Short mmCIF file of C-alpha atoms and ligand atoms in Angstrom, two decimals:
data_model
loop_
_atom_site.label_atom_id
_atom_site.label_comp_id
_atom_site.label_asym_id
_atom_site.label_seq_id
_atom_site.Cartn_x
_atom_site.Cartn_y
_atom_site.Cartn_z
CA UNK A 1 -6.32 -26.00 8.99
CA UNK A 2 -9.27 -23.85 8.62
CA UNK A 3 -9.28 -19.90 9.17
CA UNK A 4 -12.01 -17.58 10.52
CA UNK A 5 -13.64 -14.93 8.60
CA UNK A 6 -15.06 -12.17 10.74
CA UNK A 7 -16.78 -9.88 8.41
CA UNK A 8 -17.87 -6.15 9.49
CA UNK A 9 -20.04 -3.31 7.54
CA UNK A 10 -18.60 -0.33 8.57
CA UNK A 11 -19.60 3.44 7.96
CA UNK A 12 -17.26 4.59 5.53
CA UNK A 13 -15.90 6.99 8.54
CA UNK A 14 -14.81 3.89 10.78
CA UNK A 15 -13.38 1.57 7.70
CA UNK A 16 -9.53 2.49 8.08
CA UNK A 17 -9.94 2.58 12.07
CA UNK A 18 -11.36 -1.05 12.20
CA UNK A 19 -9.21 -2.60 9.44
CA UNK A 20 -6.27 -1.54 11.63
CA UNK A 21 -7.57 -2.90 14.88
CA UNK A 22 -8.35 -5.78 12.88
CA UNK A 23 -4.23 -5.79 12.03
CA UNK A 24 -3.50 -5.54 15.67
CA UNK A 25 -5.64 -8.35 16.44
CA UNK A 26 -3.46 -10.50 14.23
CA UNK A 27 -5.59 -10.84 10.93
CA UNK A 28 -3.46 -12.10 8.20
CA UNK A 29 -5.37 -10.56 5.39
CA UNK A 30 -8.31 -8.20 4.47
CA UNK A 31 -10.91 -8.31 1.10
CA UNK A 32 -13.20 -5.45 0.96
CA UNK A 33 -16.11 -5.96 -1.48
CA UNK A 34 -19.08 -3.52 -1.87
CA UNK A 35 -18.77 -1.62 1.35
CA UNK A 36 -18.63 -5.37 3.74
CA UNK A 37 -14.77 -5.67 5.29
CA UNK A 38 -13.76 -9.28 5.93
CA UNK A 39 -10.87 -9.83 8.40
CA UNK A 40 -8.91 -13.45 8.19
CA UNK A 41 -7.73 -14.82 11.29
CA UNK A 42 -6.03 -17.67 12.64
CA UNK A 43 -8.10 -19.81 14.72
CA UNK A 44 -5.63 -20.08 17.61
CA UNK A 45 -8.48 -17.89 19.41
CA UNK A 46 -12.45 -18.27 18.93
CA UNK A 47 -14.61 -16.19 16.41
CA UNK A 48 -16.25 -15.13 19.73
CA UNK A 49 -13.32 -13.82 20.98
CA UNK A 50 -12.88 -11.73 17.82
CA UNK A 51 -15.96 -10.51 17.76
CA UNK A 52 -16.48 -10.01 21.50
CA UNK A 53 -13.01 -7.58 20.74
CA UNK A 54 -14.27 -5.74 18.42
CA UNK A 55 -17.43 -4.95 20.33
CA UNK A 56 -15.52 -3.84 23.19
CA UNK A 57 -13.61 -1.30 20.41
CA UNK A 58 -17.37 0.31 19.79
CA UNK A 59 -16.26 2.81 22.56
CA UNK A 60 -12.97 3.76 21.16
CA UNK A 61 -14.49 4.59 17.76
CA UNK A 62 -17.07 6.76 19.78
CA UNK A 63 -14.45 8.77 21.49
CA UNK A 64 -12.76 9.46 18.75
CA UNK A 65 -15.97 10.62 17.27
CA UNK A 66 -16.71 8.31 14.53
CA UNK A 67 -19.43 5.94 13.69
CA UNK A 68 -19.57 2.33 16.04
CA UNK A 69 -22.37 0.84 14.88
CA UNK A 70 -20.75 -1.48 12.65
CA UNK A 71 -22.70 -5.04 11.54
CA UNK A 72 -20.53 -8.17 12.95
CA UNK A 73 -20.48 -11.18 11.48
CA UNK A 74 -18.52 -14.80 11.46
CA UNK A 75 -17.84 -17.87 9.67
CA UNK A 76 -15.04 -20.53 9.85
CA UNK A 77 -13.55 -21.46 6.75
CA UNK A 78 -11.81 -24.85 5.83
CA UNK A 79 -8.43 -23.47 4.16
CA UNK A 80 -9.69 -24.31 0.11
CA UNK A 81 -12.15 -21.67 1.00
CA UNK A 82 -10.12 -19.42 2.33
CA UNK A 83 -7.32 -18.83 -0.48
CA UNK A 84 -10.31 -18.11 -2.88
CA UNK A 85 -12.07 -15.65 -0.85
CA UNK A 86 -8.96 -13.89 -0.42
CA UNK A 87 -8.15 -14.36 -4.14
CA UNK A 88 -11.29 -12.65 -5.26
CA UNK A 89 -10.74 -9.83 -3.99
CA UNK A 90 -8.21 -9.07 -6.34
CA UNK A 91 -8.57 -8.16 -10.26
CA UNK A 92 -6.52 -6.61 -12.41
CA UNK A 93 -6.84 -2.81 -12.55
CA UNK A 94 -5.55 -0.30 -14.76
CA UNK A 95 -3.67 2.59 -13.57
CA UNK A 96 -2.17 5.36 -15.06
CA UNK A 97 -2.45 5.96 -18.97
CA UNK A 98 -0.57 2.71 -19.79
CA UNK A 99 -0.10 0.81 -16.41
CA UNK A 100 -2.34 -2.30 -15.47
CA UNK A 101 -1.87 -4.33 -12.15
CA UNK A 102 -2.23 -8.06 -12.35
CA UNK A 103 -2.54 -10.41 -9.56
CA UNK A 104 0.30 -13.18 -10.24
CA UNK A 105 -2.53 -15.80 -10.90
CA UNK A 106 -4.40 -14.29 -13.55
CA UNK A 107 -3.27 -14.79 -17.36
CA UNK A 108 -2.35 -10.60 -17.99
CA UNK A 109 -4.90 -10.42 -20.91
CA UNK A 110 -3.81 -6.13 -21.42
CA UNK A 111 -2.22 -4.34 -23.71
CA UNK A 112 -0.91 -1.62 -20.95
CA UNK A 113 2.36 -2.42 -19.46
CA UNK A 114 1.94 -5.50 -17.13
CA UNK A 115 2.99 -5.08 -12.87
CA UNK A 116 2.50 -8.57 -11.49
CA UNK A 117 1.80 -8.68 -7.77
CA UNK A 118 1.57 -11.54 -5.40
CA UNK A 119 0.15 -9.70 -2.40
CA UNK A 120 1.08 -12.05 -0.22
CA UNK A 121 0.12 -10.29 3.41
CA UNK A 122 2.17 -7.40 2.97
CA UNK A 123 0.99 -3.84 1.75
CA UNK A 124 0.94 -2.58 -2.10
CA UNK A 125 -1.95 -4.43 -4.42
CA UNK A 126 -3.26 -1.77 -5.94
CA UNK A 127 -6.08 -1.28 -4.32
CA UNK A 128 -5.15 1.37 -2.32
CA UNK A 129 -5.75 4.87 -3.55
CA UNK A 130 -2.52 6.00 -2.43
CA UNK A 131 -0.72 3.38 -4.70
CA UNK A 132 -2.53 3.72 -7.48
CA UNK A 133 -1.90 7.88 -7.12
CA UNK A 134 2.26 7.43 -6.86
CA UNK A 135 1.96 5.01 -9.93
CA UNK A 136 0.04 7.92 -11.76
CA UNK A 137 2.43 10.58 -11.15
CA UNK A 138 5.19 8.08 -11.61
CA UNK A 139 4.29 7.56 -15.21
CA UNK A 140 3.71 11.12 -15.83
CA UNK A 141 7.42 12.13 -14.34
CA UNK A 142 9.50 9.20 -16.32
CA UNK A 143 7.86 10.99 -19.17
CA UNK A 144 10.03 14.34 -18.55
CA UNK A 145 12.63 12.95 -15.88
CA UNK A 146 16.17 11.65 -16.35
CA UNK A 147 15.72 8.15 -15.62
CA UNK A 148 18.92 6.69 -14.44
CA UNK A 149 17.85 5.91 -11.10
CA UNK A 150 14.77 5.91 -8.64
CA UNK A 151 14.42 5.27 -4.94
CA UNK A 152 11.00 3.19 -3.73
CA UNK A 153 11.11 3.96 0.67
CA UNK A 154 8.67 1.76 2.19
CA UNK A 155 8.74 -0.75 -0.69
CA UNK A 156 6.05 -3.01 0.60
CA UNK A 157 5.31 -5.63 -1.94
CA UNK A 158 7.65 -3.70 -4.56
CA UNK A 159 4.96 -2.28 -6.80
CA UNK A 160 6.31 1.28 -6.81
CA UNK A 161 9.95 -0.14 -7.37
CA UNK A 162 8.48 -2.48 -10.60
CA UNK A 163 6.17 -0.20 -11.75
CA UNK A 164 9.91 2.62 -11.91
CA UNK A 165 11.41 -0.55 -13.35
CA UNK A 166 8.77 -1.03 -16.07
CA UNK A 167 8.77 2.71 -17.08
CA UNK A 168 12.24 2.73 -17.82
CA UNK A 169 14.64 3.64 -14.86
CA UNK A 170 18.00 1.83 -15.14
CA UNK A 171 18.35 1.76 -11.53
CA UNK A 172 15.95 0.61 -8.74
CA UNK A 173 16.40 0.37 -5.28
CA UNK A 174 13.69 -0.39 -3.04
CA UNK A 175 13.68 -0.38 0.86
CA UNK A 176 11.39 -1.61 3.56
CA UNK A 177 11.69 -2.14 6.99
CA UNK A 178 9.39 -5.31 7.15
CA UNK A 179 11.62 -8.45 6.39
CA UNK A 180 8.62 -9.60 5.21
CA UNK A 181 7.90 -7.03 2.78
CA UNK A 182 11.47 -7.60 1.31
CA UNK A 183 11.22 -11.42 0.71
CA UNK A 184 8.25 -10.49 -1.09
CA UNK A 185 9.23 -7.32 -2.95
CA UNK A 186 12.40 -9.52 -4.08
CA UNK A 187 9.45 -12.27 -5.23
CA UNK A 188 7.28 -10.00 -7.03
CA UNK A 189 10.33 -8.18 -8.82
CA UNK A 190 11.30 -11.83 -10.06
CA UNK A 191 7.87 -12.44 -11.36
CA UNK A 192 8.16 -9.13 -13.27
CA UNK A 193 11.48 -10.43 -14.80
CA UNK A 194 13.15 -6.83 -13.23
CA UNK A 195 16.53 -7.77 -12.90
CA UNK A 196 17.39 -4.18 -12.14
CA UNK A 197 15.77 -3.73 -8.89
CA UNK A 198 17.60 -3.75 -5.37
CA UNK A 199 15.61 -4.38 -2.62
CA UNK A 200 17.27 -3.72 1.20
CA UNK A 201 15.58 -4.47 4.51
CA UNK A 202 16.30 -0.69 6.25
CA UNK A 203 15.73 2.54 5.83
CA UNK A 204 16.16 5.77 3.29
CA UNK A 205 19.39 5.77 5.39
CA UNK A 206 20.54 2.53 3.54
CA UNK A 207 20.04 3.86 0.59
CA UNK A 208 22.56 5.36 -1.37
CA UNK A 209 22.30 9.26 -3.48
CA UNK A 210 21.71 10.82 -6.57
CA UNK A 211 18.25 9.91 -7.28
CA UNK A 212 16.46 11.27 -10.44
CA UNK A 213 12.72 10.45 -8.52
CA UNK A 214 11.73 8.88 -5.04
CA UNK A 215 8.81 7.66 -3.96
CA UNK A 216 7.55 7.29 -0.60
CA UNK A 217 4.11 6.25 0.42
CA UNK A 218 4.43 6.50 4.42
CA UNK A 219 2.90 8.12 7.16
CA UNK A 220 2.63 11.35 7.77
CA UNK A 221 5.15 11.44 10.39
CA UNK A 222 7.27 9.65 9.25
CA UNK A 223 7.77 11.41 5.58
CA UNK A 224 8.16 14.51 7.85
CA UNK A 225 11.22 12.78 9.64
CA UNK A 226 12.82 11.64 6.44
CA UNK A 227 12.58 14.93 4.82
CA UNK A 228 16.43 16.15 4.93
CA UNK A 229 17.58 12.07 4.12
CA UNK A 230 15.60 12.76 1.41
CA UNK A 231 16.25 16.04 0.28
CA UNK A 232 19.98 14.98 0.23
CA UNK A 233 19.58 12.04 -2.23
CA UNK A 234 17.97 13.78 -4.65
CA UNK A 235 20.23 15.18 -7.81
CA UNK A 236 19.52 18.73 -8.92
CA UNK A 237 16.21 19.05 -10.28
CA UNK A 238 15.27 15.56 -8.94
CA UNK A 239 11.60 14.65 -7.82
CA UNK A 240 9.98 13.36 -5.24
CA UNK A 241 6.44 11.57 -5.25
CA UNK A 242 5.04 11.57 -1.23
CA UNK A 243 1.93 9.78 -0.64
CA UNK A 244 -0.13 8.32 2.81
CA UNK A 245 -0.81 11.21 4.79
CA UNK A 246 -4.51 12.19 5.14
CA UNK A 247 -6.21 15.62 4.61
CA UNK A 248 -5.37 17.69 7.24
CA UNK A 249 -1.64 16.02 7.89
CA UNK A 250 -0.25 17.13 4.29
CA UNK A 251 0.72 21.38 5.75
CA UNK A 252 2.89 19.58 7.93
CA UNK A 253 4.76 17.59 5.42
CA UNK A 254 5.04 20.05 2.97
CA UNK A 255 6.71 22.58 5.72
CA UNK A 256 9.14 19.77 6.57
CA UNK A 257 10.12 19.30 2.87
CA UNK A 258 10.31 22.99 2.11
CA UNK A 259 12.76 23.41 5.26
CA UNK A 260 14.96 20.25 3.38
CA UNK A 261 15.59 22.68 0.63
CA UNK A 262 12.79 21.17 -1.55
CA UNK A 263 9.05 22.79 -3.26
CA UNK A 264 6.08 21.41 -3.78
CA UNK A 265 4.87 21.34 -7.29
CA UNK A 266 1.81 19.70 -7.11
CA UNK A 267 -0.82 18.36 -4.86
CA UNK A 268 -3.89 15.91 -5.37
CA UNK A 269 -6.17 14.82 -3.19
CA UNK A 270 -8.07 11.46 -3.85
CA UNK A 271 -10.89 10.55 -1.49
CA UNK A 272 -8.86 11.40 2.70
CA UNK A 273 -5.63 10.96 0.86
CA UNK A 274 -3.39 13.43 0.13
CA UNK A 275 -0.18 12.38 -2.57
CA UNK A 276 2.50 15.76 -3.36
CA UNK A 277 4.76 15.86 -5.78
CA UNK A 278 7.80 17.87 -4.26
CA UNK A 279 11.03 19.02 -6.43
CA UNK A 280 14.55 20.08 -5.39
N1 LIG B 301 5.00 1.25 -1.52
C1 LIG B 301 3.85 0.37 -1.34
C2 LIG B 301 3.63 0.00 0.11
C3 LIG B 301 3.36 1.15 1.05
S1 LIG B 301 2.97 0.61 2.70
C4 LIG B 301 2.63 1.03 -1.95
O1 LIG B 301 2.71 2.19 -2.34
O2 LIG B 301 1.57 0.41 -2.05
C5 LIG B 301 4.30 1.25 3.62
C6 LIG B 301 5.49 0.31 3.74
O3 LIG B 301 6.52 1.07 4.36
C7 LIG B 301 5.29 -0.90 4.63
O4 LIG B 301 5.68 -2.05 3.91
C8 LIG B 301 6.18 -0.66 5.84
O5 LIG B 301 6.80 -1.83 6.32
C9 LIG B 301 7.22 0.29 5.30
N2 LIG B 301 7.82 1.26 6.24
C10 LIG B 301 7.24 1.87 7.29
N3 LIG B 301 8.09 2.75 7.86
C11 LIG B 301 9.23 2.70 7.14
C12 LIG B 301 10.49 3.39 7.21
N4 LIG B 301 10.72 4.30 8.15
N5 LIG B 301 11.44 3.08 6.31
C13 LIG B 301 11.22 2.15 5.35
N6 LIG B 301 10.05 1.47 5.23
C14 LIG B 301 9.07 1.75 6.11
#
């Protein structure tokens, strides 16, 4: 089996709009090292292919007004290959005041409080901004919240749900939609030894109430949707930590949560991301 690497250098403008299209092409994983994106595909269609697709996207970036004149590169590499290069692109990183993410195959050599991903192809390393954000305000709520129980929507690899698990709520219940994402949410939370995380393929409608903090790193539109599911499963004086939408969606979401009964408390912005911390 070998795999094919197409590898791009993007304007920092067109990263997140390629590394999607990239998704929709059917890439099975991404590494990002010093500003050069590298896509892994299949080969059940040729590197040309891929490339000659992504060429043919140029347009699409223009019209939406952002930078196509991306470098486009490819290489086909025997499997061996392939698991490191996807591999490297991963290193522990610390998070938080006390937090530290660690890739499942590297010895945790930390004294910060160990969350042990296997990425798998699903979404939650780490290396997202976003992530790393809801883990930060995470640790600074369990320092002040009641922490019986906590609600992880849009679980992903689970490394909201372990990281509530390994700050001290009793109670962890983690959704996702992606069947994927469960099987390996329910991995990673075995790797972490966190017996007391649930994790349900569904959605914040599975989920049961009375939730001391939630956390939801989703789309813009789709936090907007959830806000009264939400606003209902939190207790009294319960928090939420919403993360995803970009600068310029967050008005939107913060409307939708205020009409749910609940008030923003905070806001940061890190980089195009925008993460709130909402309370009812
Ligand atoms: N919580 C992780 C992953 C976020 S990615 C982190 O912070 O890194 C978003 C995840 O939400 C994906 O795994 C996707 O499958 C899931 N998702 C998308 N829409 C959803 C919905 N309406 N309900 C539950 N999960 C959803």
């Amino acid at each position: 089996m070998t795999y094919i690497e197409i590898r791009i250098r993007p304007a920092e403008e067109s990263r997140d709009a390629l590394i999607n299209k990239m998704s929709e092409m059917g890439s099975i994983g991404f590494v990002e090292l010093d500003g050069e994106v590298s896509g892994y595909f299949e080969p059940d269609r040729t590197a040309e292919a891929l490339c000659d697709e992504l060429d043919r996207f140029r347009p699409v970036l223009k019209a939406s007004g952002l930078d196509a004149s991306f470098s486009l590169s490819h290489n086909v590499l025997p499997e061996r290959d392939w698991n490191e290069t996807w591999k490297k692109g991963f290193r522990p990183i610390d998070v938080g005041e006390n937090l530290c993410i660690i890739p499942s195959w590297i010895q945790p050599e930390t004294d910060r409080i160990p969350v042990i991903i296997d990425p798998g192809m699903v979404f939650g390393t780490g290396h997202h901004e976003t992530t790393r954000t809801c883990l930060s305000l995470m640790e600074r709520t369990a320092r002040i919240s009641s922490r019986k129980a906590f609600l992880d929507i849009g679980t992903g690899t689970g490394i909201l749900a372990i990281g509530a698990s390994r700050l001290g709520f009793e109670h962890v219940t983690a959704v996702d939609i992606d069947p994927l994402a469960v099987d390996a949410a329910e991995r990673n939370a075995e790797l972490n030894s966190c017996a007391n995380i649930t994790v349900l393929q569904g959605t914040i409608d599975d989920a049961g109430a009375g939730f001391d903090l939630i956390a939801a790193n989703l789309l813009a539109e789709i936090l907007i949707d959830i806000a009264p599911a939400l606003s209902e499963r939190l207790n009294p004086g319960g928090r939420a930590i919403l993360s995803g939408m970009l600068v310029g969606q967050e008005q939107a979401v913060i409307d939708a949560m205020t009409s749910a009964g609940l008030s923003l408390q905070e806001q940061i912005i890190d980089d195009k991301w925008v993460s709130l911390m909402i309370s009812r």
